[in-house]
Short mmCIF file of C-alpha atoms in Angstrom, two decimals:
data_model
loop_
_atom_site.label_atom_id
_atom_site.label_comp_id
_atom_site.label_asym_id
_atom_site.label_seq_id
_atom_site.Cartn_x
_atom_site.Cartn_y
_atom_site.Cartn_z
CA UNK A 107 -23.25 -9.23 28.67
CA UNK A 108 -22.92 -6.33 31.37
CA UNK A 109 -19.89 -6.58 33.27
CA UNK A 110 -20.16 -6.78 37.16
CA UNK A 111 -17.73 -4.20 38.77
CA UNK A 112 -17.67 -2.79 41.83
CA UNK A 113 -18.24 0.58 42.65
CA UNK A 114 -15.22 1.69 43.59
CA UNK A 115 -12.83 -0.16 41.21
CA UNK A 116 -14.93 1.78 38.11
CA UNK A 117 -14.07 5.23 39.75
CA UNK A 118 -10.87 3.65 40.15
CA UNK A 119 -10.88 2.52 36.74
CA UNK A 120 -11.82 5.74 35.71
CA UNK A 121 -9.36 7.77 37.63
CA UNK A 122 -6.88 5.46 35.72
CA UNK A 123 -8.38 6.15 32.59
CA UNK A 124 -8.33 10.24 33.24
CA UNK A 125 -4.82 9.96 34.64
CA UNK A 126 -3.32 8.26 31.27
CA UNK A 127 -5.30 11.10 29.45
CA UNK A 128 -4.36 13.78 31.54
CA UNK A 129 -0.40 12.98 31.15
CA UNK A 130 -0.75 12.24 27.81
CA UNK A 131 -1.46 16.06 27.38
CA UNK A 132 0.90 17.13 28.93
CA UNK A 133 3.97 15.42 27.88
CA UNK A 134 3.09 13.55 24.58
CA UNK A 135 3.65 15.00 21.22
CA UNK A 136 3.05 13.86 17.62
CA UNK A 137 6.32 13.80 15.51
CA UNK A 138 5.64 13.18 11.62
CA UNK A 139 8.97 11.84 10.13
CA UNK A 140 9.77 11.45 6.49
CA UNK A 141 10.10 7.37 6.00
CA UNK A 142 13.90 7.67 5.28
CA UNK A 143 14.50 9.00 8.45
CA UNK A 144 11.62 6.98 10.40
CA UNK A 145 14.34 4.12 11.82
CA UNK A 146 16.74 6.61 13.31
CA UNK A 147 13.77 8.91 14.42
CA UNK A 148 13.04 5.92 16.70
CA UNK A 149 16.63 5.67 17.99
CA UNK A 150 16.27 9.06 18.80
CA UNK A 151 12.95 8.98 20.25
CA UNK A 152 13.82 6.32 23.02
CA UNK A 153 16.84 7.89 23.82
CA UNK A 154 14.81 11.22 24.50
CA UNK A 155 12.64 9.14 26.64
CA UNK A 156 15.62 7.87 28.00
CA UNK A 157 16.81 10.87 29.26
CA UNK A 158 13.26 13.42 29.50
CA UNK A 159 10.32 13.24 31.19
CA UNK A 160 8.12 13.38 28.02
CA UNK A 161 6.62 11.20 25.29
CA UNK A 162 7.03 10.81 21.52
CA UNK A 163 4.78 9.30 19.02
CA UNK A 164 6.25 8.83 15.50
CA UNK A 165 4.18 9.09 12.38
CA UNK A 166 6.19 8.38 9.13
CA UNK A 167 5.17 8.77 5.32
CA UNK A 168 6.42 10.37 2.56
CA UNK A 169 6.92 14.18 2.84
CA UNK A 170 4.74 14.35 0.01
CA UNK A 171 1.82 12.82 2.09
CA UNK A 172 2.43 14.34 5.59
CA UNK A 173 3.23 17.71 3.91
CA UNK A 174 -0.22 17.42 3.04
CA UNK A 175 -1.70 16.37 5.96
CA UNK A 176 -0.05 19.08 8.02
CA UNK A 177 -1.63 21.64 5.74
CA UNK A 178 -5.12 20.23 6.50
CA UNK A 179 -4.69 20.37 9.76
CA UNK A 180 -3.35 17.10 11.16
CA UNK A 181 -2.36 17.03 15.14
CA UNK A 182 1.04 17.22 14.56
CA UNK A 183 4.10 19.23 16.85
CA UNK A 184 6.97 18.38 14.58
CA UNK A 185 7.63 17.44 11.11
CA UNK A 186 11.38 15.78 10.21
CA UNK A 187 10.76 16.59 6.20
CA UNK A 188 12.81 15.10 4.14
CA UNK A 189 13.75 17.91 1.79
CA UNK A 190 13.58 21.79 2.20
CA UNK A 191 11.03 22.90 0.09
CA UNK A 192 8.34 21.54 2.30
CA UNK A 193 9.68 22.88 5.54
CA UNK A 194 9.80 26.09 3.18
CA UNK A 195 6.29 26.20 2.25
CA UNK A 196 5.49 25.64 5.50
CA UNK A 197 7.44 29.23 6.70
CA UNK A 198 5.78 31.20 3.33
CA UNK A 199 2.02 29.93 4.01
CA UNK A 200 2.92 31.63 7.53
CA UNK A 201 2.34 28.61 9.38
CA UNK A 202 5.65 28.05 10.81
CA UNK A 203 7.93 30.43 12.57
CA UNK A 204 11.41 30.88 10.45
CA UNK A 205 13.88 30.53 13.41
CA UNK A 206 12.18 27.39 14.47
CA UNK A 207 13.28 25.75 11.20
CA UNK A 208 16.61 23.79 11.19
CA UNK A 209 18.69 21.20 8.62
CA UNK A 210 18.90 18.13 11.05
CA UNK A 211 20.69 15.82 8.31
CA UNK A 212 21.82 15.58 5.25
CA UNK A 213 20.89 12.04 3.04
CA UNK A 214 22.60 9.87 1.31
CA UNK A 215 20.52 7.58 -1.32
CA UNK A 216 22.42 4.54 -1.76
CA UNK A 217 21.61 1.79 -4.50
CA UNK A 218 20.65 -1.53 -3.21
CA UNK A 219 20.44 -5.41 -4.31
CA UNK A 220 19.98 -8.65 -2.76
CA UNK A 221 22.29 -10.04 -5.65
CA UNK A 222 25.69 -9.56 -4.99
CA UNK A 223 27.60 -6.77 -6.76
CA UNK A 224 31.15 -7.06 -7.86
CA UNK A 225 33.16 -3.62 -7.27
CA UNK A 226 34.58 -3.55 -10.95
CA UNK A 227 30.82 -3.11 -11.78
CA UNK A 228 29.47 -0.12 -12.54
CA UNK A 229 26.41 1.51 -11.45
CA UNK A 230 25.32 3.12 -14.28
CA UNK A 231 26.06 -1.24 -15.84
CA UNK A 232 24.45 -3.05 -13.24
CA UNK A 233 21.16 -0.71 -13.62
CA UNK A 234 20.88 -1.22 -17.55
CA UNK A 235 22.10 -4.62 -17.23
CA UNK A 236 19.05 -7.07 -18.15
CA UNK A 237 19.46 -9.69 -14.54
CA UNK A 238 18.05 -5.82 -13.82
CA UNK A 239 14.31 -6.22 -14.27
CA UNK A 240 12.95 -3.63 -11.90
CA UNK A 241 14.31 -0.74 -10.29
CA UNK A 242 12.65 0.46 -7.16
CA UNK A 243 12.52 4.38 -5.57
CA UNK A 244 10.20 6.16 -4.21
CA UNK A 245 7.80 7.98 -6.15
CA UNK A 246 9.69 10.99 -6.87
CA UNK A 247 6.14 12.96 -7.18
CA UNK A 248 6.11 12.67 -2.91
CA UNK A 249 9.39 11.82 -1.76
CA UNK A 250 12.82 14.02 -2.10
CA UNK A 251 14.70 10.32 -2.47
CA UNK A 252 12.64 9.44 -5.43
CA UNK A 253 13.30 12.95 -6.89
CA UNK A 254 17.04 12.37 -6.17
CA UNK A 255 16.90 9.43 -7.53
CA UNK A 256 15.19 10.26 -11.32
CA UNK A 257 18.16 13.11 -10.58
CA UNK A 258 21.10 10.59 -10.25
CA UNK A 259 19.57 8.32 -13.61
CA UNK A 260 18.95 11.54 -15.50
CA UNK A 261 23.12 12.78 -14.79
CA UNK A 262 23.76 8.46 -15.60
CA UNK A 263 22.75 9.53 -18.85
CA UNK A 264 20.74 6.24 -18.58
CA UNK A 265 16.70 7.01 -17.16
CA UNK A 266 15.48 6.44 -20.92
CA UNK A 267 17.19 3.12 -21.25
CA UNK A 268 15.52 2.21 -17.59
CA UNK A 269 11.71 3.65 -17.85
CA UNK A 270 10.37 0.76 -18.48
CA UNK A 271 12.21 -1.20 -14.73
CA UNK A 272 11.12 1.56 -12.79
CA UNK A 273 8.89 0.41 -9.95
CA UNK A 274 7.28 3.51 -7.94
CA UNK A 275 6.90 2.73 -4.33
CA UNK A 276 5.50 5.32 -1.93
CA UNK A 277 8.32 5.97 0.48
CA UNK A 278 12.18 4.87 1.31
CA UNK A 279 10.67 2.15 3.53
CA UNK A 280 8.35 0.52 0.67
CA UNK A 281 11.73 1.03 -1.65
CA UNK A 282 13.38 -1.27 1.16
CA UNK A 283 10.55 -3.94 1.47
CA UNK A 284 10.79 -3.93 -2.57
CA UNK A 285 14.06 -4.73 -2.55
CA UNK A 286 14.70 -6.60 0.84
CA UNK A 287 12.00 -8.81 -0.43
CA UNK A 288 13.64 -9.57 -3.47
CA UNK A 289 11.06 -8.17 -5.88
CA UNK A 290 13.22 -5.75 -7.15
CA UNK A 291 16.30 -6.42 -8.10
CA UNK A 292 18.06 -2.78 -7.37
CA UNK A 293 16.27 -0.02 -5.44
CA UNK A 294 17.56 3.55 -3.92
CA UNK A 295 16.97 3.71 -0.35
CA UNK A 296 18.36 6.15 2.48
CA UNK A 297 21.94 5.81 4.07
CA UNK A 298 20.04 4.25 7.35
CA UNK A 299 17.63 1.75 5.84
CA UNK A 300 20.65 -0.06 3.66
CA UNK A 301 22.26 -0.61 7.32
CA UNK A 302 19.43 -2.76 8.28
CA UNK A 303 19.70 -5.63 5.71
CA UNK A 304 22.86 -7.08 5.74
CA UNK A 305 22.13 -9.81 3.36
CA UNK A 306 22.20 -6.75 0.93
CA UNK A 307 24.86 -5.20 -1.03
CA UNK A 308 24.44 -1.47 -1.05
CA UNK A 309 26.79 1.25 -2.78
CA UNK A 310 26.62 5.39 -2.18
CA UNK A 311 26.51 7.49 -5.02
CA UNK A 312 28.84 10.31 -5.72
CA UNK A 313 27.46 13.54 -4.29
CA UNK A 314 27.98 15.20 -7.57
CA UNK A 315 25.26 13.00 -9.50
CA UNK A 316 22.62 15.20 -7.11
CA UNK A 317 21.75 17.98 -4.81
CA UNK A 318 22.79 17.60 -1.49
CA UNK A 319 19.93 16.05 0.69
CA UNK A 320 19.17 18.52 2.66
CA UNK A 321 16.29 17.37 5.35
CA UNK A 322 14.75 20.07 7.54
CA UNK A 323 12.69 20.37 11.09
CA UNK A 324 9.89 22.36 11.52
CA UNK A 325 8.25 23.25 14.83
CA UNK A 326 4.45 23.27 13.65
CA UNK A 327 1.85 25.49 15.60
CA UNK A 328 0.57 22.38 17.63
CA UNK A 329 3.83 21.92 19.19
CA UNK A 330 4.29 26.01 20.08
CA UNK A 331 3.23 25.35 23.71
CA UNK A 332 4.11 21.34 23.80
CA UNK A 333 6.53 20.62 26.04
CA UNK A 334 6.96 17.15 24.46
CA UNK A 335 8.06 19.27 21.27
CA UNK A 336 10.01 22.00 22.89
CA UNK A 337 12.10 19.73 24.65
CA UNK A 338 12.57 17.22 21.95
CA UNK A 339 13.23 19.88 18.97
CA UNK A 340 16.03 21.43 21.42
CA UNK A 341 17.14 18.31 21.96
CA UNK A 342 16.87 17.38 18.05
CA UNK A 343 19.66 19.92 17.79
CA UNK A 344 21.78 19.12 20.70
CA UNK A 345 25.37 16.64 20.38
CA UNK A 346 23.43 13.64 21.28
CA UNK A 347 21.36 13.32 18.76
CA UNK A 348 23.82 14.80 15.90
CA UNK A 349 26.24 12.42 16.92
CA UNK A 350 23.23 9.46 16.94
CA UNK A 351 22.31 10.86 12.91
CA UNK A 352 25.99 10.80 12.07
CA UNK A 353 26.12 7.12 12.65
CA UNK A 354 22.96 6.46 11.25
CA UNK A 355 23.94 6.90 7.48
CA UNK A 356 23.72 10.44 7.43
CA UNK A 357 25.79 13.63 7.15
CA UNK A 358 25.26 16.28 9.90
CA UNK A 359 25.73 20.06 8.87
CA UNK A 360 27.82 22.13 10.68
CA UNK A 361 26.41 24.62 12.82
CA UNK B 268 -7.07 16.44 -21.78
CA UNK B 269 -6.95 14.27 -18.32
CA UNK B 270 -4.33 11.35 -18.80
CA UNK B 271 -6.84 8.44 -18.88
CA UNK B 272 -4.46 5.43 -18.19
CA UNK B 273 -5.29 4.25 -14.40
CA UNK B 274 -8.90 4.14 -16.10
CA UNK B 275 -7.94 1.78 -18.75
CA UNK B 276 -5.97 -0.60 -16.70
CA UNK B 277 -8.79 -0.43 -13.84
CA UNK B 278 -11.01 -1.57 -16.57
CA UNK B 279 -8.47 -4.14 -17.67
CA UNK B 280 -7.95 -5.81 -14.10
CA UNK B 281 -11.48 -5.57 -13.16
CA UNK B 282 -13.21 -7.73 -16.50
CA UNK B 283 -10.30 -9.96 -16.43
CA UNK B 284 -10.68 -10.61 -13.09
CA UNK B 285 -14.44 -10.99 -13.07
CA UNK B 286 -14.27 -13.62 -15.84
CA UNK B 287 -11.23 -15.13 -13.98
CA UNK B 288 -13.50 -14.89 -10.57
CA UNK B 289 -16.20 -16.70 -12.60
CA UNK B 290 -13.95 -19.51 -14.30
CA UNK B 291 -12.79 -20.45 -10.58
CA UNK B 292 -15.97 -19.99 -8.61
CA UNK B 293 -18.54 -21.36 -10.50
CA UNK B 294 -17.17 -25.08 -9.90
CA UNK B 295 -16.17 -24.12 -6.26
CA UNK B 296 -19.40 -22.70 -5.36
CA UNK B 297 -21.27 -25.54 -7.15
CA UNK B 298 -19.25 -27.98 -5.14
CA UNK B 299 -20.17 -26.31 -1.97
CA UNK B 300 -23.83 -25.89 -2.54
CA UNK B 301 -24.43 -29.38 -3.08
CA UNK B 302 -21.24 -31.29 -0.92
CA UNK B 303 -21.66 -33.45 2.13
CA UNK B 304 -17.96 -33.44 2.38
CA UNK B 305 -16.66 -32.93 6.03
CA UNK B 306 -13.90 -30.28 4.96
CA UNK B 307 -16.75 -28.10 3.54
CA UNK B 308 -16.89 -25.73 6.51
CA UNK B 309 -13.19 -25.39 6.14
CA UNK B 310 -13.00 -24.27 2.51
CA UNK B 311 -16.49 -21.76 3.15
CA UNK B 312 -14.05 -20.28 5.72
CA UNK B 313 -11.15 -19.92 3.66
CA UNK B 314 -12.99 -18.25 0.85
CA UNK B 315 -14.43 -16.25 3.23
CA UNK B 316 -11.39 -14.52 5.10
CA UNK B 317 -10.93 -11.90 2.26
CA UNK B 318 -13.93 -10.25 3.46
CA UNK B 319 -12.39 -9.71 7.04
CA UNK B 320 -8.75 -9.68 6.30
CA UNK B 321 -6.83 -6.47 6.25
CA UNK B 322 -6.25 -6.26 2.37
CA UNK B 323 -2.28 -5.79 3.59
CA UNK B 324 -2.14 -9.09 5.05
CA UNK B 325 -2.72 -10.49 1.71
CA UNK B 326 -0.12 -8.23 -0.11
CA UNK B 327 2.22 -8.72 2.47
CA UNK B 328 2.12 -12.36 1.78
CA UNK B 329 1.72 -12.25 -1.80
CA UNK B 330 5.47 -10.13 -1.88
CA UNK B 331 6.57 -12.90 0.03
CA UNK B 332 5.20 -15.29 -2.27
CA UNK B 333 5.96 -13.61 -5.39
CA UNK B 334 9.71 -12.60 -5.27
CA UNK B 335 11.46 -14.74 -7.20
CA UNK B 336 13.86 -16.45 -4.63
CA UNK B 337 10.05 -18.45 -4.08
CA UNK B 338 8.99 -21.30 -5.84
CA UNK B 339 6.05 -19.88 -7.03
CA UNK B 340 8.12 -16.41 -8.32
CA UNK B 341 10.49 -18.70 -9.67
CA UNK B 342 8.06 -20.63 -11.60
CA UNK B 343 6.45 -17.73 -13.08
CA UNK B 344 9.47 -16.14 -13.52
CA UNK B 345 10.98 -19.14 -15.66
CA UNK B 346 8.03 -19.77 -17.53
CA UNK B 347 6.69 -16.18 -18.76
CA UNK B 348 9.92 -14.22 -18.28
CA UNK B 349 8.35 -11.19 -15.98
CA UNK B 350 7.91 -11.55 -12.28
CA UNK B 351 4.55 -11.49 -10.67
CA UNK B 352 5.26 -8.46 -8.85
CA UNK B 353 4.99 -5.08 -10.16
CA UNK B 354 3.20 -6.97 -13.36
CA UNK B 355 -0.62 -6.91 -14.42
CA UNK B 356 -0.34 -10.18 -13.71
CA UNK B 357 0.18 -9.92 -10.49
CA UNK B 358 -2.46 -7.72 -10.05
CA UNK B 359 -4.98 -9.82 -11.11
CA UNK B 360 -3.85 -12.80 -8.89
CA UNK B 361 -4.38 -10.37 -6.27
CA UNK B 362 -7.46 -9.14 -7.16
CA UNK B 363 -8.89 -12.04 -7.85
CA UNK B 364 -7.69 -13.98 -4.40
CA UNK B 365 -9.15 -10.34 -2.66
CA UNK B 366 -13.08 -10.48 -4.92
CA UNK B 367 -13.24 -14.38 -4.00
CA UNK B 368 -16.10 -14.39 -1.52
CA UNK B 369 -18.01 -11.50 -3.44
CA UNK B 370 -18.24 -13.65 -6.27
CA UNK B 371 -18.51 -17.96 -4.47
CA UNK B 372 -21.40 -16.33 -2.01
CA UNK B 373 -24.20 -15.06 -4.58
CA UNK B 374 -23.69 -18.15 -6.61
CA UNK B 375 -23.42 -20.41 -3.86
CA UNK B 376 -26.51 -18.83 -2.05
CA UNK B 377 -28.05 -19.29 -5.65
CA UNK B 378 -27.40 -22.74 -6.53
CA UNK B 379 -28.48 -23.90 -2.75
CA UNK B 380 -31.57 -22.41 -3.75
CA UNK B 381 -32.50 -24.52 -6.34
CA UNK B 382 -34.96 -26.83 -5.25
CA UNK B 383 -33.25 -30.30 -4.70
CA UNK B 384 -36.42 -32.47 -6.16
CA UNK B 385 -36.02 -30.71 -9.47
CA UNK B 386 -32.47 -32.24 -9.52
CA UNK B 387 -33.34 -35.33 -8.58
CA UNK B 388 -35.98 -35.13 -11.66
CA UNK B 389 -33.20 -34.70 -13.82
CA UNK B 390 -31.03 -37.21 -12.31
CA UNK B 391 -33.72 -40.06 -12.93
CA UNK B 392 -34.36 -39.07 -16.12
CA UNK B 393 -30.95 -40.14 -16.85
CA UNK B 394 -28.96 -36.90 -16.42
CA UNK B 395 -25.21 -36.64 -15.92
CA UNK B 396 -24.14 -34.26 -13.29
CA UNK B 397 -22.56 -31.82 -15.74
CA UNK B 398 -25.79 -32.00 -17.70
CA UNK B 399 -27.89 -31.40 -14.94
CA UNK B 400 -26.01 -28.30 -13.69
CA UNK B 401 -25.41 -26.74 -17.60
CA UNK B 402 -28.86 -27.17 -18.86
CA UNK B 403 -30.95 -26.97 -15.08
CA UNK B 404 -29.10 -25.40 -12.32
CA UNK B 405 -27.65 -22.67 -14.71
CA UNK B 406 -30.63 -21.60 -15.96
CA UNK B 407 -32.17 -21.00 -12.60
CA UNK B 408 -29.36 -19.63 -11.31
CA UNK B 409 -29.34 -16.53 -13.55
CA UNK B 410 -29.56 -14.02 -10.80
CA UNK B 411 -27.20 -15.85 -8.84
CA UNK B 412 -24.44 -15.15 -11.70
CA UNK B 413 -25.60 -11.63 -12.34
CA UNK B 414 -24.99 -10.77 -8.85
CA UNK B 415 -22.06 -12.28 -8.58
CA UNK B 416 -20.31 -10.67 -11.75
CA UNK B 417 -21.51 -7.32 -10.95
CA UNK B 418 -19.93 -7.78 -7.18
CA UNK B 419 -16.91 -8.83 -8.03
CA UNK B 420 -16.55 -6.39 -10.89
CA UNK B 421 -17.63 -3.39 -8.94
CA UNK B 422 -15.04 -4.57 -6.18
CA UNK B 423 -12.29 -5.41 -8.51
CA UNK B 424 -12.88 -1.42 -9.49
CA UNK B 425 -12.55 -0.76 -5.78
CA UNK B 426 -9.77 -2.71 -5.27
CA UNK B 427 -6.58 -0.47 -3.39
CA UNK B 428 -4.66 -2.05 -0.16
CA UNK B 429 -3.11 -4.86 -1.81
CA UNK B 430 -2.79 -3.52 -5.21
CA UNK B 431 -0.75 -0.90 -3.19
CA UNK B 432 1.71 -3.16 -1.90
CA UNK B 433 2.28 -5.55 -5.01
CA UNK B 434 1.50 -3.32 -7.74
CA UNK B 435 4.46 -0.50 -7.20
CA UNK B 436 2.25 2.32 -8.60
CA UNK B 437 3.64 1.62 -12.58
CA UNK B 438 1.67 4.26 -14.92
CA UNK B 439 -0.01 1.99 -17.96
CA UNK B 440 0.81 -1.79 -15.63
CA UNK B 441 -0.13 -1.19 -11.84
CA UNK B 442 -1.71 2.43 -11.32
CA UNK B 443 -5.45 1.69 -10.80
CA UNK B 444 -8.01 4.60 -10.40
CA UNK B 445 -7.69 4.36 -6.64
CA UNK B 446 -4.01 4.38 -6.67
CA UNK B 447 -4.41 7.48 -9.10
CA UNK B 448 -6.35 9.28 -6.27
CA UNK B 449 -4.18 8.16 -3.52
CA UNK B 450 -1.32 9.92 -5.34
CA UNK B 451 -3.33 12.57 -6.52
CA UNK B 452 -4.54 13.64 -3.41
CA UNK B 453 -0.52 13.17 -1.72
CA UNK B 454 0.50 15.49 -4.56
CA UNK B 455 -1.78 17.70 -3.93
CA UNK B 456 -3.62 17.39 -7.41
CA UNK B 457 -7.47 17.50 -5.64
CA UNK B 458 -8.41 18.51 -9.40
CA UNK B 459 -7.51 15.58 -10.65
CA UNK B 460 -8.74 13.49 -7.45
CA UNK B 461 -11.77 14.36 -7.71
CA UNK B 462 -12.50 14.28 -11.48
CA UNK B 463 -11.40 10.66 -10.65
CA UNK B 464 -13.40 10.21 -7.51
CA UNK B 465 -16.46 11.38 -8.88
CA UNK B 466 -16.06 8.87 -11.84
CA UNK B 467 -15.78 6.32 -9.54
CA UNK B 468 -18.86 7.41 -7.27
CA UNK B 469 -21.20 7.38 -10.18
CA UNK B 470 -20.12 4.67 -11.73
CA UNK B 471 -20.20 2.51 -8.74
CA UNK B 472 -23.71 3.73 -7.76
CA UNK B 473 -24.82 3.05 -11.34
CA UNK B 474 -23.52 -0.67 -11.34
CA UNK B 475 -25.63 -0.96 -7.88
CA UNK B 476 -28.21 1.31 -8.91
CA UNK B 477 -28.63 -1.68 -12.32
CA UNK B 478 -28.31 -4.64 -9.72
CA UNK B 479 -31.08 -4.20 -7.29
CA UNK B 480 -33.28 -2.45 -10.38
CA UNK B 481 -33.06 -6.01 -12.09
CA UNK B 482 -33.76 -8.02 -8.72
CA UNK B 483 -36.68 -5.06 -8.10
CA UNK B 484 -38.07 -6.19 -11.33
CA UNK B 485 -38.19 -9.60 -11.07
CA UNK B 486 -39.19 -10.16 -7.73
CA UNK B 487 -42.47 -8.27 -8.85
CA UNK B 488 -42.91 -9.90 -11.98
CA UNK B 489 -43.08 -13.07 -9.74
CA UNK B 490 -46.10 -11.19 -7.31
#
């Protein structure tokens, strides 16, 4: 069927269509953001647009993935990793600048379960504990979570006793569906994601059963001369958001 | 040596699940070939809507229905002791529910095929349905089951969306080639992708390459 319009509502409708594009341009930028940080990277992105002219679209994986994405070339101004090493990489191969590379937060995995959890019950008990069948985290092969959390089992003393439970998912938010879902009966998920469920019982781990989570920004090359990017990586840094990350389940380093 | 077990449990999931596939849609495509039934279009469609459902709107209702707070993960759970997700068996229910309409189509398009007066010979020569459709219909429909084992075979090799969601990625249970590529290729391991990918490229052109050489060679004989 060919549509009857008018002459001038298609230019019209044109115009409309060029004027979308042509702003998108100019204030739009691409932000990849590792999936334990994706649900506070959307708090921050509408308060941005809250308070700046500009537009933010969110892309969230594992670092693993979008790590390698970046490196073959996807569109992307900023990348929230959710480890160092990445970030790192990213400065040696020469592709990003080394000032423009900050720590924005620091994680904290926490164990989850939809079953409730007494507090005389310990972790390292409640994992090898057979009402355990699976264990969910993120496949540590991608995702700095996942290699935290083969990390915490390893210092346990218990990740032989529990090979056989571990479920692999591919990032924090899978972990979460896993476990929200009731599929898995414990999964590690990020500080921010065990907020979200409150029909589960979640418990931190002490900080010296792993590396500190470190999680850097990176300003990539396609967001050098976005304004989108410049404006939202300054603002990334500024109180507002730190103080939006520190309530979010996550520890903010000290500048 | 190249760790080999996504292979083996690809293989695994995709002969159980063609002889599951076959088990199920042999009566169901026999039944719709030959029904009058009113509800007929309604069960064509529902076999149908794996072919244009995203695979993750499957998997994101079979994690609903397989967590054992369900009755259906709660049944499983009680009466095999492993839940459905994260399990081969699992897998296969998902596989099999996803190669449905690859499989019911060829055999229905087969047994429709069959020319209804040779029944009807059969029938008045005192034959019992299940006798007419075991020692007539099956025998014509030889093609028809070819086609539809090597289909839902070849797409139970392909399978990836909803094994990603259910399966949880578990080396020797739920890692299936594609899964194994998926990773590899996130890891950055493009040796290992592609000494998978290219497995899977040949052997899936092979499998095809077999299929249409058979019907090639019998629609000639018949010239």
């Amino acid at each position: 069927m060919i549509l009857k319009v008018g002459k001038g509502r298609l230019i019209g409708a044109v115009l409309v269509v060029f004027h979308i594009a042509s702003s998108a341009m100019a204030d739009t930028a691409h932000m990849a953001v590792a999936a334990n940080f994706a649900l506070v990277a959307t708090e921050l992105k509408e308060e941005f647009e809250a308070t700046h002219d500009h537009q933010m679209t969110l892309i969230s994986g594992s670092t693993g993935k979008l790590y390698a994405q970046i490196i073959n070339g996807a569109p992307f101004a900023i990348f929230l990793s959710a480890d160092q090493r990445r970030p790192q990489l990213l400065v040696d191969g020469n592709i990003v600048r080394s000032h423009q590379r900050f720590t924005y937060a620091v994680g904290e995995p926490m164990f989850c379960s939809r079953q409730k959890w007494p507090a005389n019950v310990q972790l390292s008990d409640r994992l090898i504990d057979d009402s355990t069948r699976h264990i969910a985290i993120p496949n540590p092969e991608i995702a700095p979570f996942g290699e935290a959390a083969m990390k915490i089992l390893t210092n346990l003393g218990i990740k032989d006793q529990i090979s056989d439970k571990l479920v692999l998912a591919e990032n924090v938010g899978q972990t979460f569906a896993f476990v929200s879902s009731g599929n898995a009966e414990m999964g590690l998920v990020s500080g921010s994601f065990a907020q979200q469920n409150p029909r589960l019982y979640c418990r931190g781990v002490l900080a010296t059963l792993h590396e500190p989570l470190k999680q850097d920004a990176v300003l990539l090359p396609a967001g050098q001369k976005n304004k989108a990017a410049l404006a939202f990586f300054a603002f990334l840094q500024g109180e507002t958001a730190r103080s939006l990350i520190a309530n979010s389940g996550y520890g903010v380093p000290t500048q | 040596m190249i760790e080999l077990s996504s292979v083996v449990v690809t293989l695994k999931l995709a002969f159980a699940s063609t002889l599951l596939l076959m088990l199920v849609s042999t009566p169901l495509a026999w039944w719709l070939a030959t029904t009058r039934a009113r509800i007929k279009p309604l069960i064509e469609a529902l076999t149908a809507l794996p072919l244009v459902l995203p695979p993750t709107v499957l998997g994101f209702y079979l994690l609903i229905l397989f967590n054992p707070n369900s009755s259906i993960g709660y049944f499983w759970l009680q009466t095999t002791g492993d839940t459905l997700a994260f399990s081969f068996a699992g897998i296969l229910i998902a596989s099999t529910l996803h190669s449905l309409p690859f499989v019911v189509q060829p055999l229905q398009n087969s047994f429709e095929s069959i020319n209804k007066n040779v029944l009807e010979a059969a029938a008045n020569l005192g034959s019992r349905p299940l006798d007419s459709f075991l020692s007539v219909a099956a025998p014509l429909s030889k093609r028809g089951f070819l086609t539809a084992a090597v289909l839902g075979f070849a797409h139970s090799v392909g399978e990836f969306g909803v094994i990603l969601m259910v399966g949880g990625n578990i080396p020797e249970r739920t890692r299936v080639i594609s899964i194994d590529i998926y990773t590899s290729v996130e890891t950055l391991d493009y040796a290992r992708a592609h000494f998978l990918s290219i497995g899977t490229l040949a052997f899936a052109f092979l499998t095809l390459l077999t299929l249409y050489l058979i019907n090639y060679s019998r629609s000639h004989r018949l010239i």
